[in-house]
Tab-separated table of C-alpha atoms in Angstrom:
chain	number	residue	atom	x	y	z
T	2	MET	CA	-11.562	-7.489	-12.993
T	3	LYS	CA	-13.365	-10.079	-10.885
T	4	ALA	CA	-15.559	-9.048	-7.912
T	5	ILE	CA	-18.111	-10.687	-5.610
T	6	GLU	CA	-21.537	-9.078	-5.239
T	7	ILE	CA	-24.166	-10.130	-2.711
T	8	SER	CA	-27.743	-9.024	-2.191
T	9	HIS	CA	-30.227	-9.213	0.656
T	10	SER	CA	-32.085	-12.084	-1.000
T	11	GLN	CA	-29.462	-14.834	-0.600
T	12	GLU	CA	-28.034	-14.099	-4.015
T	13	LEU	CA	-24.304	-13.953	-4.698
T	14	ASN	CA	-22.723	-13.402	-8.091
T	15	ILE	CA	-19.259	-13.109	-9.574
T	16	ILE	CA	-19.313	-9.908	-11.584
T	17	ASP	CA	-16.857	-8.086	-13.810
T	18	VAL	CA	-16.017	-4.511	-12.804
T	19	GLU	CA	-13.525	-2.101	-14.287
T	20	LYS	CA	-10.043	-2.169	-12.808
T	21	PRO	CA	-9.126	1.215	-11.315
T	22	GLN	CA	-7.144	3.226	-13.818
T	23	ALA	CA	-6.725	6.769	-12.547
T	24	LEU	CA	-4.748	7.106	-9.320
T	25	GLY	CA	-4.998	10.395	-7.448
T	26	PRO	CA	-1.916	11.964	-5.835
T	27	GLU	CA	-3.057	10.937	-2.332
T	28	GLU	CA	-4.207	7.436	-3.281
T	29	VAL	CA	-2.829	3.899	-3.176
T	30	LEU	CA	-3.702	1.018	-5.496
T	31	LEU	CA	-3.889	-2.313	-3.668
T	32	ARG	CA	-3.813	-5.785	-5.200
T	33	LEU	CA	-6.021	-7.905	-2.964
T	34	ALA	CA	-4.634	-11.271	-1.889
T	35	TYR	CA	-7.148	-12.322	0.800
T	36	VAL	CA	-10.409	-10.754	1.924
T	37	GLY	CA	-12.443	-12.073	4.851
T	38	PHE	CA	-16.168	-12.745	4.998
T	39	CYS	CA	-17.530	-11.542	8.343
T	40	GLY	CA	-20.818	-11.756	10.220
T	41	SER	CA	-22.142	-8.560	8.656
T	42	ASP	CA	-21.660	-10.123	5.215
T	43	LEU	CA	-23.614	-13.181	6.307
T	44	ASN	CA	-26.374	-10.924	7.629
T	45	THR	CA	-26.447	-9.097	4.284
T	46	PHE	CA	-26.718	-12.407	2.466
T	47	MET	CA	-29.533	-13.482	4.807
T	48	GLY	CA	-31.422	-10.198	4.416
T	49	ARG	CA	-30.793	-9.063	7.993
T	50	ASN	CA	-28.382	-6.175	7.466
T	51	GLY	CA	-30.387	-3.003	7.055
T	52	MET	CA	-27.238	-0.855	6.946
T	53	ALA	CA	-25.797	-2.452	3.808
T	54	LEU	CA	-26.213	-1.378	0.209
T	55	ASN	CA	-28.328	-3.773	-1.816
T	56	PRO	CA	-26.619	-5.217	-3.773
T	57	VAL	CA	-23.132	-4.606	-2.398
T	58	ILE	CA	-19.572	-5.704	-3.041
T	59	PRO	CA	-18.638	-6.880	0.484
T	60	GLY	CA	-15.280	-7.013	2.208
T	61	HIS	CA	-13.413	-4.954	4.780
T	62	GLU	CA	-10.978	-7.495	6.239
T	63	VAL	CA	-8.046	-7.064	3.942
T	64	GLY	CA	-4.695	-8.639	3.200
T	65	ALA	CA	-3.130	-6.903	0.216
T	66	VAL	CA	0.031	-5.801	-1.540
T	67	ILE	CA	0.636	-2.242	-2.718
T	68	GLU	CA	0.596	-2.139	-6.510
T	69	ALA	CA	1.151	1.593	-7.069
T	70	VAL	CA	1.123	4.871	-5.147
T	71	GLY	CA	0.189	8.441	-6.020
T	72	ALA	CA	2.709	11.264	-6.267
T	73	ASN	CA	2.008	12.674	-2.806
T	74	VAL	CA	1.877	9.397	-0.867
T	75	PRO	CA	4.463	9.292	1.974
T	76	GLU	CA	7.637	7.280	1.435
T	77	GLY	CA	6.579	4.811	4.128
T	78	LEU	CA	4.125	3.289	1.648
T	79	ARG	CA	5.703	1.821	-1.462
T	80	PRO	CA	4.926	-0.826	-4.080
T	81	GLY	CA	5.452	-4.407	-2.960
T	82	MET	CA	4.618	-3.792	0.717
T	83	THR	CA	2.166	-6.101	2.479
T	84	VAL	CA	-0.620	-4.055	4.062
T	85	THR	CA	-4.070	-4.128	5.552
T	86	CYS	CA	-6.494	-1.231	5.726
T	87	ASN	CA	-8.691	0.798	8.036
T	88	PRO	CA	-12.076	0.315	6.337
T	89	TYR	CA	-13.971	3.105	8.104
T	90	THR	CA	-14.566	6.679	6.978
T	91	ASN	CA	-14.750	9.724	9.228
T	92	CYS	CA	-16.253	13.065	8.307
T	93	GLY	CA	-14.094	15.259	10.544
T	94	LYS	CA	-17.090	17.399	11.518
T	95	CYS	CA	-19.429	15.392	13.775
T	96	ALA	CA	-19.268	15.234	17.576
T	97	SER	CA	-17.300	11.965	17.531
T	98	CYS	CA	-14.676	13.318	15.151
T	99	ARG	CA	-14.494	16.590	17.087
T	100	ASN	CA	-13.728	14.559	20.207
T	101	GLY	CA	-11.025	12.530	18.447
T	102	ARG	CA	-13.049	9.299	18.419
T	103	VAL	CA	-13.090	8.902	14.658
T	104	ASN	CA	-13.978	5.201	14.899
T	105	ALA	CA	-17.485	6.224	15.971
T	106	CYS	CA	-18.029	8.884	13.297
T	107	GLN	CA	-21.732	9.651	13.009
T	108	HIS	CA	-21.458	9.444	9.230
T	109	ASN	CA	-19.096	6.461	8.969
T	110	GLU	CA	-19.309	4.325	5.852
T	111	THR	CA	-17.564	0.979	6.255
T	112	LEU	CA	-16.157	-0.811	3.223
T	113	GLY	CA	-18.529	-3.551	2.150
T	114	VAL	CA	-21.478	-2.194	4.110
T	115	GLN	CA	-22.500	1.396	3.439
T	116	ARG	CA	-20.177	1.533	0.405
T	117	HIS	CA	-18.774	-1.089	-1.943
T	118	GLY	CA	-15.931	-3.028	-0.413
T	119	ALA	CA	-12.745	-4.926	-1.120
T	120	MET	CA	-14.013	-8.309	-2.315
T	121	LYS	CA	-12.359	-7.842	-5.701
T	122	GLU	CA	-8.947	-8.003	-7.307
T	123	TYR	CA	-7.917	-4.350	-6.905
T	124	ILE	CA	-9.038	-1.359	-4.861
T	125	VAL	CA	-7.956	2.278	-4.545
T	126	LEU	CA	-7.855	3.844	-1.067
T	127	PRO	CA	-6.631	7.109	0.445
T	128	TRP	CA	-3.128	6.556	1.762
T	129	GLU	CA	-4.231	7.428	5.311
T	130	LYS	CA	-6.364	4.255	5.372
T	131	VAL	CA	-3.527	1.919	4.323
T	132	ILE	CA	-1.728	0.242	7.241
T	133	PRO	CA	1.725	-1.338	6.803
T	134	ALA	CA	1.648	-4.874	8.190
T	135	GLY	CA	5.294	-5.361	9.080
T	136	LEU	CA	6.270	-9.025	8.942
T	137	LEU	CA	2.745	-10.385	8.477
T	138	THR	CA	1.680	-12.363	5.449
T	139	PRO	CA	-1.304	-11.141	3.406
T	140	LYS	CA	-3.358	-14.076	4.743
T	141	THR	CA	-2.691	-13.084	8.355
T	142	CYS	CA	-3.451	-9.449	7.511
T	143	ALA	CA	-7.051	-10.420	6.773
T	144	LEU	CA	-7.479	-11.235	10.494
T	145	VAL	CA	-6.307	-7.852	11.743
T	146	GLU	CA	-9.509	-5.816	11.432
T	147	PRO	CA	-11.885	-8.167	13.300
T	148	MET	CA	-9.377	-8.691	16.105
T	149	SER	CA	-8.869	-4.936	16.361
T	150	VAL	CA	-12.576	-4.524	17.157
T	151	GLY	CA	-12.096	-6.790	20.189
T	152	PHE	CA	-8.933	-4.922	21.166
T	153	HIS	CA	-10.839	-1.643	21.050
T	154	ALA	CA	-13.550	-2.994	23.353
T	155	VAL	CA	-10.889	-3.788	25.952
T	156	SER	CA	-9.640	-0.212	25.724
T	157	ARG	CA	-13.207	1.045	26.191
T	158	ALA	CA	-13.454	-1.155	29.282
T	159	GLN	CA	-10.191	0.250	30.693
T	160	VAL	CA	-9.084	-3.264	31.604
T	161	THR	CA	-6.183	-3.598	34.057
T	162	ASP	CA	-4.293	-6.457	35.666
T	163	ILE	CA	-6.542	-6.508	38.739
T	164	ASP	CA	-9.721	-7.141	36.730
T	165	VAL	CA	-11.664	-10.305	36.079
T	166	VAL	CA	-13.031	-9.956	32.555
T	167	LEU	CA	-15.920	-12.017	31.214
T	168	VAL	CA	-15.990	-12.150	27.401
T	169	ILE	CA	-19.343	-13.396	26.102
T	170	GLY	CA	-18.928	-14.813	22.613
T	171	CYS	CA	-15.755	-16.390	21.224
T	172	GLY	CA	-15.945	-15.506	17.569
T	173	MET	CA	-13.137	-13.504	15.999
T	174	VAL	CA	-14.098	-10.254	17.732
T	175	GLY	CA	-14.513	-11.956	21.092
T	176	MET	CA	-11.171	-13.710	20.640
T	177	GLY	CA	-9.613	-10.303	20.132
T	178	ALA	CA	-11.068	-9.215	23.461
T	179	VAL	CA	-9.759	-12.375	25.143
T	180	VAL	CA	-6.250	-11.794	23.781
T	181	ARG	CA	-6.077	-8.105	24.648
T	182	SER	CA	-7.468	-8.591	28.163
T	183	ALA	CA	-4.909	-11.340	28.824
T	184	MET	CA	-2.122	-9.147	27.433
T	185	ARG	CA	-3.109	-6.498	29.980
T	186	GLY	CA	-2.749	-9.027	32.781
T	187	ALA	CA	-6.432	-9.520	33.542
T	188	THR	CA	-7.988	-12.823	34.530
T	189	VAL	CA	-10.133	-13.761	31.539
T	190	VAL	CA	-13.290	-15.851	31.578
T	191	ALA	CA	-14.517	-16.868	28.111
T	192	ALA	CA	-18.164	-17.838	27.613
T	193	ASP	CA	-19.682	-19.458	24.543
T	194	LEU	CA	-22.009	-22.238	23.422
T	195	ASP	CA	-19.298	-24.139	21.556
T	196	ASP	CA	-16.712	-26.203	23.412
T	197	SER	CA	-14.219	-26.089	20.536
T	198	LYS	CA	-14.266	-22.291	20.604
T	199	LEU	CA	-13.826	-22.337	24.371
T	200	GLU	CA	-10.829	-24.639	24.037
T	201	LEU	CA	-9.269	-22.207	21.579
T	202	ALA	CA	-10.055	-19.298	23.906
T	203	ARG	CA	-7.961	-21.006	26.580
T	204	GLU	CA	-5.122	-21.351	24.099
T	205	MET	CA	-5.394	-17.617	23.384
T	206	GLY	CA	-5.301	-16.473	26.985
T	207	ALA	CA	-8.512	-17.303	28.872
T	208	SER	CA	-7.957	-18.688	32.363
T	209	TYR	CA	-11.505	-20.048	32.673
T	210	THR	CA	-14.237	-21.082	30.258
T	211	ILE	CA	-17.998	-21.380	30.654
T	212	ASN	CA	-20.344	-23.175	28.294
T	213	THR	CA	-23.468	-21.022	28.507
T	214	LYS	CA	-25.626	-23.885	27.275
T	215	THR	CA	-24.591	-26.554	29.766
T	216	ASP	CA	-23.030	-24.719	32.741
T	217	ASP	CA	-24.640	-22.738	35.559
T	218	VAL	CA	-23.191	-19.405	34.427
T	219	HIS	CA	-24.078	-17.450	37.554
T	220	GLN	CA	-22.661	-19.995	39.987
T	221	ARG	CA	-19.503	-20.508	37.965
T	222	LEU	CA	-18.836	-16.777	37.942
T	223	LEU	CA	-19.404	-16.540	41.686
T	224	ASP	CA	-16.972	-19.412	42.224
T	225	ILE	CA	-14.325	-17.871	39.970
T	226	THR	CA	-14.593	-14.381	41.484
T	227	GLY	CA	-15.028	-15.271	45.145
T	228	GLY	CA	-18.654	-14.180	45.108
T	229	PHE	CA	-18.138	-10.740	43.553
T	230	GLY	CA	-18.849	-11.286	39.868
T	231	PRO	CA	-16.615	-10.096	37.012
T	232	ASP	CA	-15.310	-6.532	37.088
T	233	VAL	CA	-15.790	-6.218	33.334
T	234	VAL	CA	-18.179	-7.920	30.930
T	235	ILE	CA	-17.616	-7.599	27.186
T	236	GLU	CA	-20.660	-8.586	25.143
T	237	ALA	CA	-19.515	-9.837	21.723
T	238	VAL	CA	-22.577	-11.736	20.503
T	239	GLY	CA	-25.437	-9.308	19.971
T	240	SER	CA	-28.486	-11.115	21.366
T	241	THR	CA	-31.128	-10.389	23.979
T	242	PRO	CA	-29.994	-13.134	26.408
T	243	THR	CA	-26.311	-12.119	26.286
T	244	TYR	CA	-27.068	-8.428	26.789
T	245	GLN	CA	-29.157	-9.339	29.821
T	246	MET	CA	-26.478	-11.716	31.081
T	247	ALA	CA	-23.895	-8.945	30.939
T	248	VAL	CA	-25.911	-6.632	33.199
T	249	ASP	CA	-27.039	-9.422	35.520
T	250	GLU	CA	-23.602	-10.934	36.068
T	251	VAL	CA	-21.250	-7.940	36.220
T	252	ALA	CA	-20.022	-6.999	39.684
T	253	PHE	CA	-21.307	-3.986	41.574
T	254	THR	CA	-19.589	-0.845	40.166
T	255	GLY	CA	-18.465	-2.928	37.175
T	256	ARG	CA	-18.141	-2.031	33.506
T	257	VAL	CA	-20.213	-3.494	30.683
T	258	VAL	CA	-18.996	-2.979	27.115
T	259	CYS	CA	-21.303	-3.889	24.241
T	260	ILE	CA	-19.970	-4.706	20.778
T	261	GLY	CA	-22.733	-6.817	19.243
T	262	TYR	CA	-25.900	-5.438	17.678
T	263	ALA	CA	-28.944	-7.195	19.127
T	264	LYS	CA	-31.460	-8.019	16.403
T	265	ALA	CA	-34.424	-7.305	18.689
T	266	GLU	CA	-35.271	-4.937	21.524
T	267	VAL	CA	-33.719	-5.833	24.881
T	268	SER	CA	-35.460	-5.290	28.214
T	269	PHE	CA	-33.478	-4.904	31.437
T	270	GLU	CA	-33.977	-4.807	35.172
T	271	THR	CA	-32.931	-1.173	35.211
T	272	LYS	CA	-32.588	-1.213	39.000
T	273	TYR	CA	-29.230	-2.915	38.396
T	274	PHE	CA	-28.022	0.128	36.466
T	275	VAL	CA	-28.482	2.237	39.602
T	276	GLN	CA	-27.918	-0.262	42.402
T	277	LYS	CA	-24.687	-1.502	40.889
T	278	GLU	CA	-23.725	1.993	39.666
T	279	LEU	CA	-22.698	0.464	36.378
T	280	ASP	CA	-20.707	1.938	33.538
T	281	ILE	CA	-22.397	0.689	30.357
T	282	ARG	CA	-20.461	1.564	27.226
T	283	GLY	CA	-20.734	0.931	23.534
T	284	SER	CA	-17.718	-0.071	21.459
T	285	ARG	CA	-17.708	0.572	17.737
T	286	ASN	CA	-15.115	-0.388	15.138
T	287	ALA	CA	-11.487	0.349	16.112
T	288	MET	CA	-8.936	3.129	16.340
T	289	PRO	CA	-5.628	3.211	14.410
T	290	GLN	CA	-3.742	2.267	17.577
T	291	ASP	CA	-5.895	-0.865	17.893
T	292	PHE	CA	-4.801	-1.972	14.416
T	293	ARG	CA	-1.168	-1.394	15.341
T	294	ALA	CA	-1.583	-3.348	18.574
T	295	VAL	CA	-3.068	-6.348	16.748
T	296	ILE	CA	-0.250	-6.311	14.184
T	297	HIS	CA	2.279	-6.177	17.020
T	298	TYR	CA	0.583	-9.166	18.689
T	299	LEU	CA	0.410	-11.222	15.491
T	300	GLU	CA	4.067	-10.529	14.719
T	301	ARG	CA	5.000	-12.430	17.884
T	302	GLY	CA	4.036	-15.651	16.150
T	303	THR	CA	2.143	-17.064	19.146
T	304	CYS	CA	-1.356	-16.762	17.689
T	305	PRO	CA	-2.796	-20.059	16.355
T	306	ILE	CA	-3.673	-18.447	13.033
T	307	ASP	CA	-4.573	-21.652	11.221
T	308	LYS	CA	-7.227	-22.407	13.828
T	309	LEU	CA	-8.843	-19.008	13.240
T	310	ILE	CA	-9.211	-19.556	9.485
T	311	THR	CA	-12.111	-21.928	8.901
T	312	ARG	CA	-11.846	-22.014	5.118
T	313	VAL	CA	-9.881	-20.427	2.293
T	314	ILE	CA	-11.967	-20.374	-0.878
T	315	GLN	CA	-11.876	-19.137	-4.436
T	316	PRO	CA	-14.452	-16.515	-5.506
T	317	GLU	CA	-16.370	-19.140	-7.478
T	318	GLU	CA	-16.945	-21.091	-4.252
T	319	ALA	CA	-18.428	-18.132	-2.395
T	320	LEU	CA	-22.121	-18.829	-3.023
T	321	ASP	CA	-22.000	-22.431	-1.841
T	322	THR	CA	-19.875	-21.374	1.121
T	323	MET	CA	-22.324	-18.673	2.198
T	324	ARG	CA	-25.192	-21.133	1.942
T	325	TRP	CA	-23.242	-23.592	4.094
T	326	TRP	CA	-22.357	-20.855	6.610
T	327	SER	CA	-25.995	-19.793	6.903
T	328	GLN	CA	-26.785	-23.350	8.013
T	329	ASN	CA	-23.758	-23.626	10.352
T	330	PRO	CA	-23.277	-20.157	11.864
T	331	GLY	CA	-21.633	-21.358	15.058
T	332	LYS	CA	-18.840	-23.271	13.337
T	333	VAL	CA	-17.077	-20.395	11.605
T	334	PHE	CA	-14.284	-18.090	12.725
T	335	ARG	CA	-13.219	-16.604	9.415
T	336	ILE	CA	-13.684	-17.528	5.779
T	337	LEU	CA	-11.089	-15.985	3.498
T	338	VAL	CA	-11.498	-15.463	-0.225
T	339	ALA	CA	-8.237	-15.779	-2.140
T	340	PHE	CA	-7.847	-13.491	-5.139
């Protein structure tokens, strides 16, 4: 069967791998319809993802149809169902797993990063990792995982309807944070360098937008919040300036939640940690309830899905597309590969 393989040296090849034959009693065979390329895949292609296998079959944003199920798979999963998947592993033994936070398993291996992923025609997964997608199409399913990461960050921030939430970065993950914060009744401020992304953020629930390249971010936030600053800042970029912005701009006694990995060390005025008595929290991956919440949101039919899908390509177009993306990183929400 056909699969996509990428390396850390800007190489991408279409390879032939064996279609799964044996199906264990607890396993499900999925026929992939759409698989999303994400930022980690681009970083792998560009040689900047030290966590990824080299080479690796990428892909953990899945829209699929169940092809077959093992003998012990629950009746709720059956051939013909449209599904997505939880692409993370959890060991069940580390401190995170012991505390019920399996999304942050110390030994997690994400599909397409630490282990070969779903960018191929078929994949076998344990039934526990297969998520029924209700009324969603396979194409829409491929958006669930990245949005769930943003949803999880909002849960980590404990956002309520009395909060002003600043979301820095309006890619797919940041858009998830915008949507979930708005759903919880918060006043959402979206910040990004790209005006088209900011316009879409308004459509998806942001009450205010700030262009961090052209606007006076600090003054705008003071104006919006009556001089207090945002109660919550969600960092969804992963850069030194945005990490520093989050700590600088959050209100006294506010919460900062960090999703993005900064590619370099970040220095802070640590006096703000103490003076503001900040809660600074990491947010990693997503929990099963975050996946369900995203599916519930997408089933409403209010999400502008077509605007979140930058391109749908065939596997043979993947190399040229990744080269184009590497030259235009700010113009992409999601690229889906159709199998």
